[in-house]
CSV table of C-alpha atoms in Angstrom, one decimal:
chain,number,residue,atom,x,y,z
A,1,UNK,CA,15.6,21.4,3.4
A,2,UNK,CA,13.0,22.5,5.8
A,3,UNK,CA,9.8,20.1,6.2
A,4,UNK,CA,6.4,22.3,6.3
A,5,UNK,CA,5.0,21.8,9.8
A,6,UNK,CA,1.7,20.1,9.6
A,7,UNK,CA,-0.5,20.0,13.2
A,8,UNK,CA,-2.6,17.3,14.1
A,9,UNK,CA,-5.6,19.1,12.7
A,10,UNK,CA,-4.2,19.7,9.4
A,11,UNK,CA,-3.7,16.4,8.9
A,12,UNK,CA,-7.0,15.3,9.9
A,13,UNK,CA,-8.9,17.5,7.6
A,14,UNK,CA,-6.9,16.2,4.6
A,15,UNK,CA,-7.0,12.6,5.8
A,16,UNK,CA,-10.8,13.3,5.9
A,17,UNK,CA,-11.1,14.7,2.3
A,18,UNK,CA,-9.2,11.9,0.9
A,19,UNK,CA,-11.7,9.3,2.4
A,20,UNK,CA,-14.8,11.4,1.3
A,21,UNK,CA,-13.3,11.5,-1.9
A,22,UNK,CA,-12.2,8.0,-2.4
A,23,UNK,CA,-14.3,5.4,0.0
A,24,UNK,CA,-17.7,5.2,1.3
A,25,UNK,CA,-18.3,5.6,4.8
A,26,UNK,CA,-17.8,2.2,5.6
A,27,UNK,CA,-15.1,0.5,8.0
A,28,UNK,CA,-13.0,-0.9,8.2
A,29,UNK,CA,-11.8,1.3,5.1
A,30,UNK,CA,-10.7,-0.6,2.1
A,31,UNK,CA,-7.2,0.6,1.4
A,32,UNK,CA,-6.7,-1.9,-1.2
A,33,UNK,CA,-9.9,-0.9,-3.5
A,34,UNK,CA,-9.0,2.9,-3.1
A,35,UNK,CA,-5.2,2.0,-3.7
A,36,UNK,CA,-5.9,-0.2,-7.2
A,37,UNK,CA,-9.7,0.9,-8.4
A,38,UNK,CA,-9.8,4.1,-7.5
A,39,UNK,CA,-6.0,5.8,-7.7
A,40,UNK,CA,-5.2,2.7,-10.5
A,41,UNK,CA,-2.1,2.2,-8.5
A,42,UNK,CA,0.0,-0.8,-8.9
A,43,UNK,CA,0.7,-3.5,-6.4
A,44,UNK,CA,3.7,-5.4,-6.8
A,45,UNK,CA,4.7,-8.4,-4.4
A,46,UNK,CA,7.9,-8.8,-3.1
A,47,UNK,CA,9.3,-12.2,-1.5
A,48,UNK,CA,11.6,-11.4,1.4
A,49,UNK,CA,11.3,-7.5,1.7
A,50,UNK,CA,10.5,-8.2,5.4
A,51,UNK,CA,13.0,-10.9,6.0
A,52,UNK,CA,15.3,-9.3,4.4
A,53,UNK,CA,15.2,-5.7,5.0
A,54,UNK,CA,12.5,-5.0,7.3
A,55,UNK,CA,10.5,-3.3,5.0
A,56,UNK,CA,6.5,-3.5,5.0
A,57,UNK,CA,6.0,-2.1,1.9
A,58,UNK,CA,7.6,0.5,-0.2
A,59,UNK,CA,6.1,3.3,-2.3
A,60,UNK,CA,7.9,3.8,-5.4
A,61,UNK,CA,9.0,7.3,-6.9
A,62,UNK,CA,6.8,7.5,-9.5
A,63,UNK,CA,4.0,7.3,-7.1
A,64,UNK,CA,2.1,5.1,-9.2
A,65,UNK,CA,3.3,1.6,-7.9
A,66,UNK,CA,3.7,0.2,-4.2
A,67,UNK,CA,5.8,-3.1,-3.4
A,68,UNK,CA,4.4,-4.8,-0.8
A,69,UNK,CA,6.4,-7.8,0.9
A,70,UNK,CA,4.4,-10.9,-0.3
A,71,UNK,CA,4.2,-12.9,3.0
A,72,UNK,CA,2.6,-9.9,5.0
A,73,UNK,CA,0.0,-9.8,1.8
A,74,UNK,CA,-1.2,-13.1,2.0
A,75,UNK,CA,-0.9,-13.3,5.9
A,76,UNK,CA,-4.7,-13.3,7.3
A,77,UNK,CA,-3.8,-12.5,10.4
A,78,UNK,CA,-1.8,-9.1,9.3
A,79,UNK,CA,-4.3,-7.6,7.7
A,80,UNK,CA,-4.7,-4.8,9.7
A,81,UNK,CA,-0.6,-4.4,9.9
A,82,UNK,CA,-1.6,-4.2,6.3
A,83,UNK,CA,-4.2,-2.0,6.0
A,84,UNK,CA,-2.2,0.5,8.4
A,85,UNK,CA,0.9,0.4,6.0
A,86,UNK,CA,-1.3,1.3,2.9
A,87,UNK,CA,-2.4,4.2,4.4
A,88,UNK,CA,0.8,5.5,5.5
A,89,UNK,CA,2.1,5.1,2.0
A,90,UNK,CA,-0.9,7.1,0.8
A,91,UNK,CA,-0.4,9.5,3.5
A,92,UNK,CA,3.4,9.3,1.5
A,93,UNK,CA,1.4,10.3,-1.6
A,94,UNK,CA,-0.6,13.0,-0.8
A,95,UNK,CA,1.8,15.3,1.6
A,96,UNK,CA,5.2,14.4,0.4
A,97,UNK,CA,5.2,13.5,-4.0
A,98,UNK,CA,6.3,17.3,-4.0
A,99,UNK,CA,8.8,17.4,-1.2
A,100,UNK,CA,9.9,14.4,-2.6
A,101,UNK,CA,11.1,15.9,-5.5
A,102,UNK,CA,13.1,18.4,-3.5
A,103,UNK,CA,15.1,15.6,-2.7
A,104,UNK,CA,16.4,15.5,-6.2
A,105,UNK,CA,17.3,11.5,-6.1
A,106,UNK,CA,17.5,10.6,-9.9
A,107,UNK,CA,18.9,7.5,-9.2
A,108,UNK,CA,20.7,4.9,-7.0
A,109,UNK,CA,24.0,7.0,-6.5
A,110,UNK,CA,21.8,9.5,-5.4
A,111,UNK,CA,19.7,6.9,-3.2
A,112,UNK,CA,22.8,5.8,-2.0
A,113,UNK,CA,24.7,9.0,-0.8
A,114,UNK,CA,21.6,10.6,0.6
A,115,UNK,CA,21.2,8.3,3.2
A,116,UNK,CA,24.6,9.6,4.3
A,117,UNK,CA,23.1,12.8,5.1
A,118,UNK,CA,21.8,13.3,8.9
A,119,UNK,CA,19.5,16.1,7.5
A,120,UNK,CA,18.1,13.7,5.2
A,121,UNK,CA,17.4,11.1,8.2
A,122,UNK,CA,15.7,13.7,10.9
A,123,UNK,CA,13.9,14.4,7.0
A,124,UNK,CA,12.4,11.0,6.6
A,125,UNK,CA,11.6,10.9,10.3
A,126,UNK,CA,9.6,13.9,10.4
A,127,UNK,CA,7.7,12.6,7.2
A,128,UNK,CA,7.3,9.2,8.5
A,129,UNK,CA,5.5,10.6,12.1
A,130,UNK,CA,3.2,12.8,9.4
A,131,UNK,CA,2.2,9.9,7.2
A,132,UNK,CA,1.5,7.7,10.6
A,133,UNK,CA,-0.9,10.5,11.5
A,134,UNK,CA,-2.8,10.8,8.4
A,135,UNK,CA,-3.0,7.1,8.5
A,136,UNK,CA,-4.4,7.2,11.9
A,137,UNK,CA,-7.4,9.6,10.6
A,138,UNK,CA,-7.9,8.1,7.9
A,139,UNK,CA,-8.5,4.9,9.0
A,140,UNK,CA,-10.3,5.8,12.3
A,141,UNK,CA,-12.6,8.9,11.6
A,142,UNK,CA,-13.2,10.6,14.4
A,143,UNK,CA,-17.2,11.1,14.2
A,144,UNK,CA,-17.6,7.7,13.5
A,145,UNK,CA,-15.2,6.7,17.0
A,146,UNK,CA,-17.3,9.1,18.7
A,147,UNK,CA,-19.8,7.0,17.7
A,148,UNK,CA,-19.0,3.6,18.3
A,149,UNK,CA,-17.8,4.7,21.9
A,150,UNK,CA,-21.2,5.9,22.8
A,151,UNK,CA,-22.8,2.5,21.4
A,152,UNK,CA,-20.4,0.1,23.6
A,153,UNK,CA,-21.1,2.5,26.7
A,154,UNK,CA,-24.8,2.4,26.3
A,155,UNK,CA,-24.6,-1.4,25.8
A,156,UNK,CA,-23.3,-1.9,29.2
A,157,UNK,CA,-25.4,-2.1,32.3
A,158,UNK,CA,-25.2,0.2,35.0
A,159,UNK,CA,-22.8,-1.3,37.4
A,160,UNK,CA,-20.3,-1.9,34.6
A,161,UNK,CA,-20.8,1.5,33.0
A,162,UNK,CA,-20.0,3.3,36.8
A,163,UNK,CA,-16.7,0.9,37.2
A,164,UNK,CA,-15.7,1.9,33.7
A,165,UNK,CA,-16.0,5.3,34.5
A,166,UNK,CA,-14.1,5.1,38.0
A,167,UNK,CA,-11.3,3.8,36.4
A,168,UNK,CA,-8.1,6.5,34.6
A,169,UNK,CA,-9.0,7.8,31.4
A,170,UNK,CA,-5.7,5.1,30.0
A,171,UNK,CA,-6.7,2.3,31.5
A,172,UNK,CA,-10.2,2.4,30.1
A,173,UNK,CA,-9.2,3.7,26.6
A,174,UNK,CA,-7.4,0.7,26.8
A,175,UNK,CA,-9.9,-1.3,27.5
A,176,UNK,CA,-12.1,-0.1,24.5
A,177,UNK,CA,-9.2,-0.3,22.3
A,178,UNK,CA,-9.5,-4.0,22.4
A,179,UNK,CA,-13.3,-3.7,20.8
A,180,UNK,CA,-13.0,-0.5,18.5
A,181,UNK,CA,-9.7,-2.2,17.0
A,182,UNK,CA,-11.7,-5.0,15.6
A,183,UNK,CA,-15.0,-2.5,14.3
A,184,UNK,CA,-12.0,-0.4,12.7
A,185,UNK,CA,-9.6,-3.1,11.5
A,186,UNK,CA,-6.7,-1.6,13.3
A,187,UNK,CA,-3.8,-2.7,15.7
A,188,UNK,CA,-4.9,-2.4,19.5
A,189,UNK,CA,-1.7,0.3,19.7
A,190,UNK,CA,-3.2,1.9,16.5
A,191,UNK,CA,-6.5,2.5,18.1
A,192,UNK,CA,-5.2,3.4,21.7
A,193,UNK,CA,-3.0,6.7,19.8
A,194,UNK,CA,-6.5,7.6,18.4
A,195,UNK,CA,-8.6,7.4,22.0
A,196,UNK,CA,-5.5,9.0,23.5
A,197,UNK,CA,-6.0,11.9,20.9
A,198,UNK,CA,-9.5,12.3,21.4
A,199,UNK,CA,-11.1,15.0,23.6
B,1,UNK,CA,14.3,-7.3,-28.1
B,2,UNK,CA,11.1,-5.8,-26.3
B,3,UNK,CA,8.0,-7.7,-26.3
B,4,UNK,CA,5.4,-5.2,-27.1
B,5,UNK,CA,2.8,-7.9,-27.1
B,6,UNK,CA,3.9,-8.9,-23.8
B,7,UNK,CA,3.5,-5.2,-21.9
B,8,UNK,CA,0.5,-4.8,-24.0
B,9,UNK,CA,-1.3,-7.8,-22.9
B,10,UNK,CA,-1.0,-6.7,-19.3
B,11,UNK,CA,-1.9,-3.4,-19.8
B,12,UNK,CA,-4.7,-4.5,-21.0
B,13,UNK,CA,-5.3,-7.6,-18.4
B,14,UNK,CA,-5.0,-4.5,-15.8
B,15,UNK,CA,-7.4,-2.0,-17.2
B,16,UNK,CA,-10.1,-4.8,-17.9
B,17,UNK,CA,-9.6,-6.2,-14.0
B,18,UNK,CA,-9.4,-2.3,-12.5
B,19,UNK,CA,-12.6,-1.8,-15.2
B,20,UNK,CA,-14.4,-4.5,-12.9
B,21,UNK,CA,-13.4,-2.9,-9.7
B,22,UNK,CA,-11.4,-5.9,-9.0
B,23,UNK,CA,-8.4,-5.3,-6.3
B,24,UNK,CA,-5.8,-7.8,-7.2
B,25,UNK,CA,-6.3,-10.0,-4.2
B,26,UNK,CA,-10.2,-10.1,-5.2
B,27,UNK,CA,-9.4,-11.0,-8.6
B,28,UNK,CA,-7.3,-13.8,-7.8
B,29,UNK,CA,-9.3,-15.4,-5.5
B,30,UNK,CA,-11.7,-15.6,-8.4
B,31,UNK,CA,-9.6,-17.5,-10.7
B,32,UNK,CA,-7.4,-18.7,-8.0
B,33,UNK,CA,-4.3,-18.0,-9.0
B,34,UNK,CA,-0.9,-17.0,-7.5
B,35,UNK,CA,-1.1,-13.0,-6.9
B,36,UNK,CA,2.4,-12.0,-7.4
B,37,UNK,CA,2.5,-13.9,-11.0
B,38,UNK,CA,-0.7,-12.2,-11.6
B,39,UNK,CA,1.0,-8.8,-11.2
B,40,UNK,CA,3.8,-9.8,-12.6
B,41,UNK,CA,1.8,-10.5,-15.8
B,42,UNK,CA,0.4,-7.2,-15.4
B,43,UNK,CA,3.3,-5.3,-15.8
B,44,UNK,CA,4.9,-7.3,-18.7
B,45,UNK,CA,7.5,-8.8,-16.5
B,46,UNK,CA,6.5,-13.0,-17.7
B,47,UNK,CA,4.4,-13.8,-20.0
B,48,UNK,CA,0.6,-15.1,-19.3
B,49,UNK,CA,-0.9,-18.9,-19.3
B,50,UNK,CA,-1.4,-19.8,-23.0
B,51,UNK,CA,-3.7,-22.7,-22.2
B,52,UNK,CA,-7.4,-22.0,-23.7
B,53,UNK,CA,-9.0,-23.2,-20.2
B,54,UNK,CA,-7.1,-21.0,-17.7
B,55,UNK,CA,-7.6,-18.2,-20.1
B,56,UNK,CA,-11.4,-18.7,-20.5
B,57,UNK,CA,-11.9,-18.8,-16.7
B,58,UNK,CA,-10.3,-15.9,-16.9
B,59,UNK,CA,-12.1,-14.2,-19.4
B,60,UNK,CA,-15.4,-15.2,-17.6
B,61,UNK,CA,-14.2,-13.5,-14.4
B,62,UNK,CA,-13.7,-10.5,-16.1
B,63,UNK,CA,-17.2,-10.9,-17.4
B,64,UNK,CA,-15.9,-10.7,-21.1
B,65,UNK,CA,-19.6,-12.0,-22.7
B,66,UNK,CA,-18.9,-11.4,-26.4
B,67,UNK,CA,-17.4,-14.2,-28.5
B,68,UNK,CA,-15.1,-12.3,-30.1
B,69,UNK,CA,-14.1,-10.5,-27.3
B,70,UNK,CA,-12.8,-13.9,-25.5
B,71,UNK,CA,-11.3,-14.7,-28.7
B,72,UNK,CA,-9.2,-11.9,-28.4
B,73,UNK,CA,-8.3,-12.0,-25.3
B,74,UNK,CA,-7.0,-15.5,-25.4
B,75,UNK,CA,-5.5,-14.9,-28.2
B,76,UNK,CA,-3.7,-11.7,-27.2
B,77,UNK,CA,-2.3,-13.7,-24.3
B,78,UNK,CA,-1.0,-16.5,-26.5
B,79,UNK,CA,0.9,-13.8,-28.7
B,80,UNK,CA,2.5,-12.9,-25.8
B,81,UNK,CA,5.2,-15.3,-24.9
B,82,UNK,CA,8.3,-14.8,-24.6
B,83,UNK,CA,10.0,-13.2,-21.1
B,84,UNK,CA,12.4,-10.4,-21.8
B,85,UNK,CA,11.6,-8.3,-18.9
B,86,UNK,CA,12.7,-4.2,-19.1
B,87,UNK,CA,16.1,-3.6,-17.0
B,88,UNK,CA,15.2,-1.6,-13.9
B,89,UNK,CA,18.6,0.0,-13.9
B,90,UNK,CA,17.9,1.3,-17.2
B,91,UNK,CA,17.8,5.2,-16.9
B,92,UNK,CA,14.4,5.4,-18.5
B,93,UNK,CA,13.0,3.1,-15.9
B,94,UNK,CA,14.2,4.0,-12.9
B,95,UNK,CA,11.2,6.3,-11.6
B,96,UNK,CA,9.4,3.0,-11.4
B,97,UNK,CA,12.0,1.3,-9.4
B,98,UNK,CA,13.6,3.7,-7.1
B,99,UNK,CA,11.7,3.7,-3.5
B,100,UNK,CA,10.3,7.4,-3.0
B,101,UNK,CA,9.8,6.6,1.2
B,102,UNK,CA,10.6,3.0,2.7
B,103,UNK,CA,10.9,2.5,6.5
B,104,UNK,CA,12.9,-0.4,7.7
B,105,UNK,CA,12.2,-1.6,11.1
B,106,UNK,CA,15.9,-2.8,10.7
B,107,UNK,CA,17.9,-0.6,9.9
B,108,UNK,CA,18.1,3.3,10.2
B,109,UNK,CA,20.3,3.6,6.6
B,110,UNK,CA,20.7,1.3,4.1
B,111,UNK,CA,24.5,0.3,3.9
B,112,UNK,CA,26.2,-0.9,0.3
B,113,UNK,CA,24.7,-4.0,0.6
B,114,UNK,CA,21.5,-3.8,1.8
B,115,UNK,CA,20.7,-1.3,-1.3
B,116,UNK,CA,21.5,-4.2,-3.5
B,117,UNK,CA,20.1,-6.5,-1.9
B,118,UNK,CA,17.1,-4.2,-2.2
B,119,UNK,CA,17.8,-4.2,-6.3
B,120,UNK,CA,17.5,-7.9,-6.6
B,121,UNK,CA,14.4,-7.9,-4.8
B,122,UNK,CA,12.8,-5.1,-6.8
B,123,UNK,CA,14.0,-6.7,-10.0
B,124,UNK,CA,12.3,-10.5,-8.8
B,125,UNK,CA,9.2,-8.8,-7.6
């Protein structure tokens, strides 16, 4: 089964519907109000997912519920780990519920013998790298970046602002990763893709 | 035996919360009580508190104002007692319980055992 090809851009535009439809502009965005009040999705907590299996969260094939290991929920300090794995479920939602049906997994057998399949691995891997993009936009709109750049750059004084902007585009992307990740509520790494992506 | 009252119950509890604009984290830290019972409760998998005082706080975070209202509520929670939860490897279920996308940081495929192990979890969760 062939996955439709979706560019960067593509992506973006739908990760920025979704957010105008279902969140204010604020940030950082609140995945778990749009996942519960909003798409009336169901949260379920699962002990040892993690541990276990190395899972984060999974969304289920109805679409309607997502299990969410419970120690990662209640961990203060992964909440952006969380927030970042709510969106790539969502991105799950809104670009794959109808490949997903291609699939045609009724049940565990099926669950079971598909994972045999090397098609079905390069499959997942392909949709996985296409959810982590949407999550990326959604979660860091790219006006409002644009935006908070220019407001730490005009905040510094003159000296600072010519050393910054001596410096290789990486190493200072890095260094504004550090402060954007907080204002967005994403991993440093997270924010760091998005500066990298940015013109 | 199903226990209607039971799946009812947390249909209900659900709508009235999501009615609120309540995410479940939000809503527990207003009663503070144990999220994963709270869903649990939910989606008809154990049955709610039965005790009038948990029940009212409840009912008073979920800004339920009329008498009779309350009433009801606590009421429809004491009716349903009584665990017997749906079996997830029942072939009407199983939409609900098979994983659409997952992405281990373990393990590429999920061998024999890791796919029940993945069961039991579902089915505690």
């Amino acid at each position: 089964m062939e996955i439709l090809y979706l560019n960067n851009e593509k992506i973006k535009n739908i990760a920025n519907n979704f957010r105008i439809k279902y969140s204010d502009n604020s940030i950082p965005v609140g995945m778990e109000d749009i996942i519960e009040v909003k798409l009336k999705m169901t949260t379920a907590l699962s002990p040892g997912l993690k541990y276990l299996l190395g899972i984060d969260m999974i969304i289920m094939s109805n679409f309607e519920s997502i299990y969410v290991d419970e120690r990662i929920y209640s961990d203060e300090t992964q909440k952006n780990r969380l927030r970042f794995s709510y969106a790539h479920e969502i991105g799950h939602f809104i670009l794959h519920k109808n490949i997903y049906k291609n699939f045609g997994i009724k049940n565990w057998d099926d669950f079971r013998e598909i994972q045999e399949k090397k098609s079905y691995r390069e499959n997942i891997k392909r949709i996985d790298k296409q959810a982590d993009i949407f999550a990326g936009h959604l979660l860091i709109p790219e006006d409002r970046l644009k935006l908070e750049i220019n407001q730490i750059l005009e905040s510094l004084d003159a000296k600072l602002l010519s050393k910054i902007k001596s410096i290789s585009k990486e190493s200072r992307n890095q260094l504004l990763a550090s402060q954007l990740s907080i204002i967005f509520g994403v991993s440093q790494w997270a924010m760091f893709i998005a500066l990298s992506k940015l013109e | 035996m199903k226990n209607n009252n039971l799946q009812k119950f947390g249909q209900k509890l659900k709508e009235l919360r999501i009615n609120k604009g309540l995410t479940l984290r939000k809503m527990c830290q207003k009663v503070n009580y144990d999220p994963s019972n709270w869903s649990k409760i939910e989606r008809g998998r154990i049955s709610p508190p039965s005790n009038d005082k948990i029940l009212n706080k409840w009912a008073e975070a979920l800004e339920l104002t009329n008498d009779i209202e309350i009433e009801k509520f606590i009421s429809d929670a004491q009716v349903a007692q009584g665990l017997i939860p749906s079996d997830i490897m029942k072939e009407e279920n199983i939409i609900n319980y098979l994983p659409a996308f997952f992405r281990s940081v373990k393990k590429e495929k999920m061998t024999e055992e890791d796919i029940k192990e993945l069961i039991k979890l579902i089915k505690n969760s």
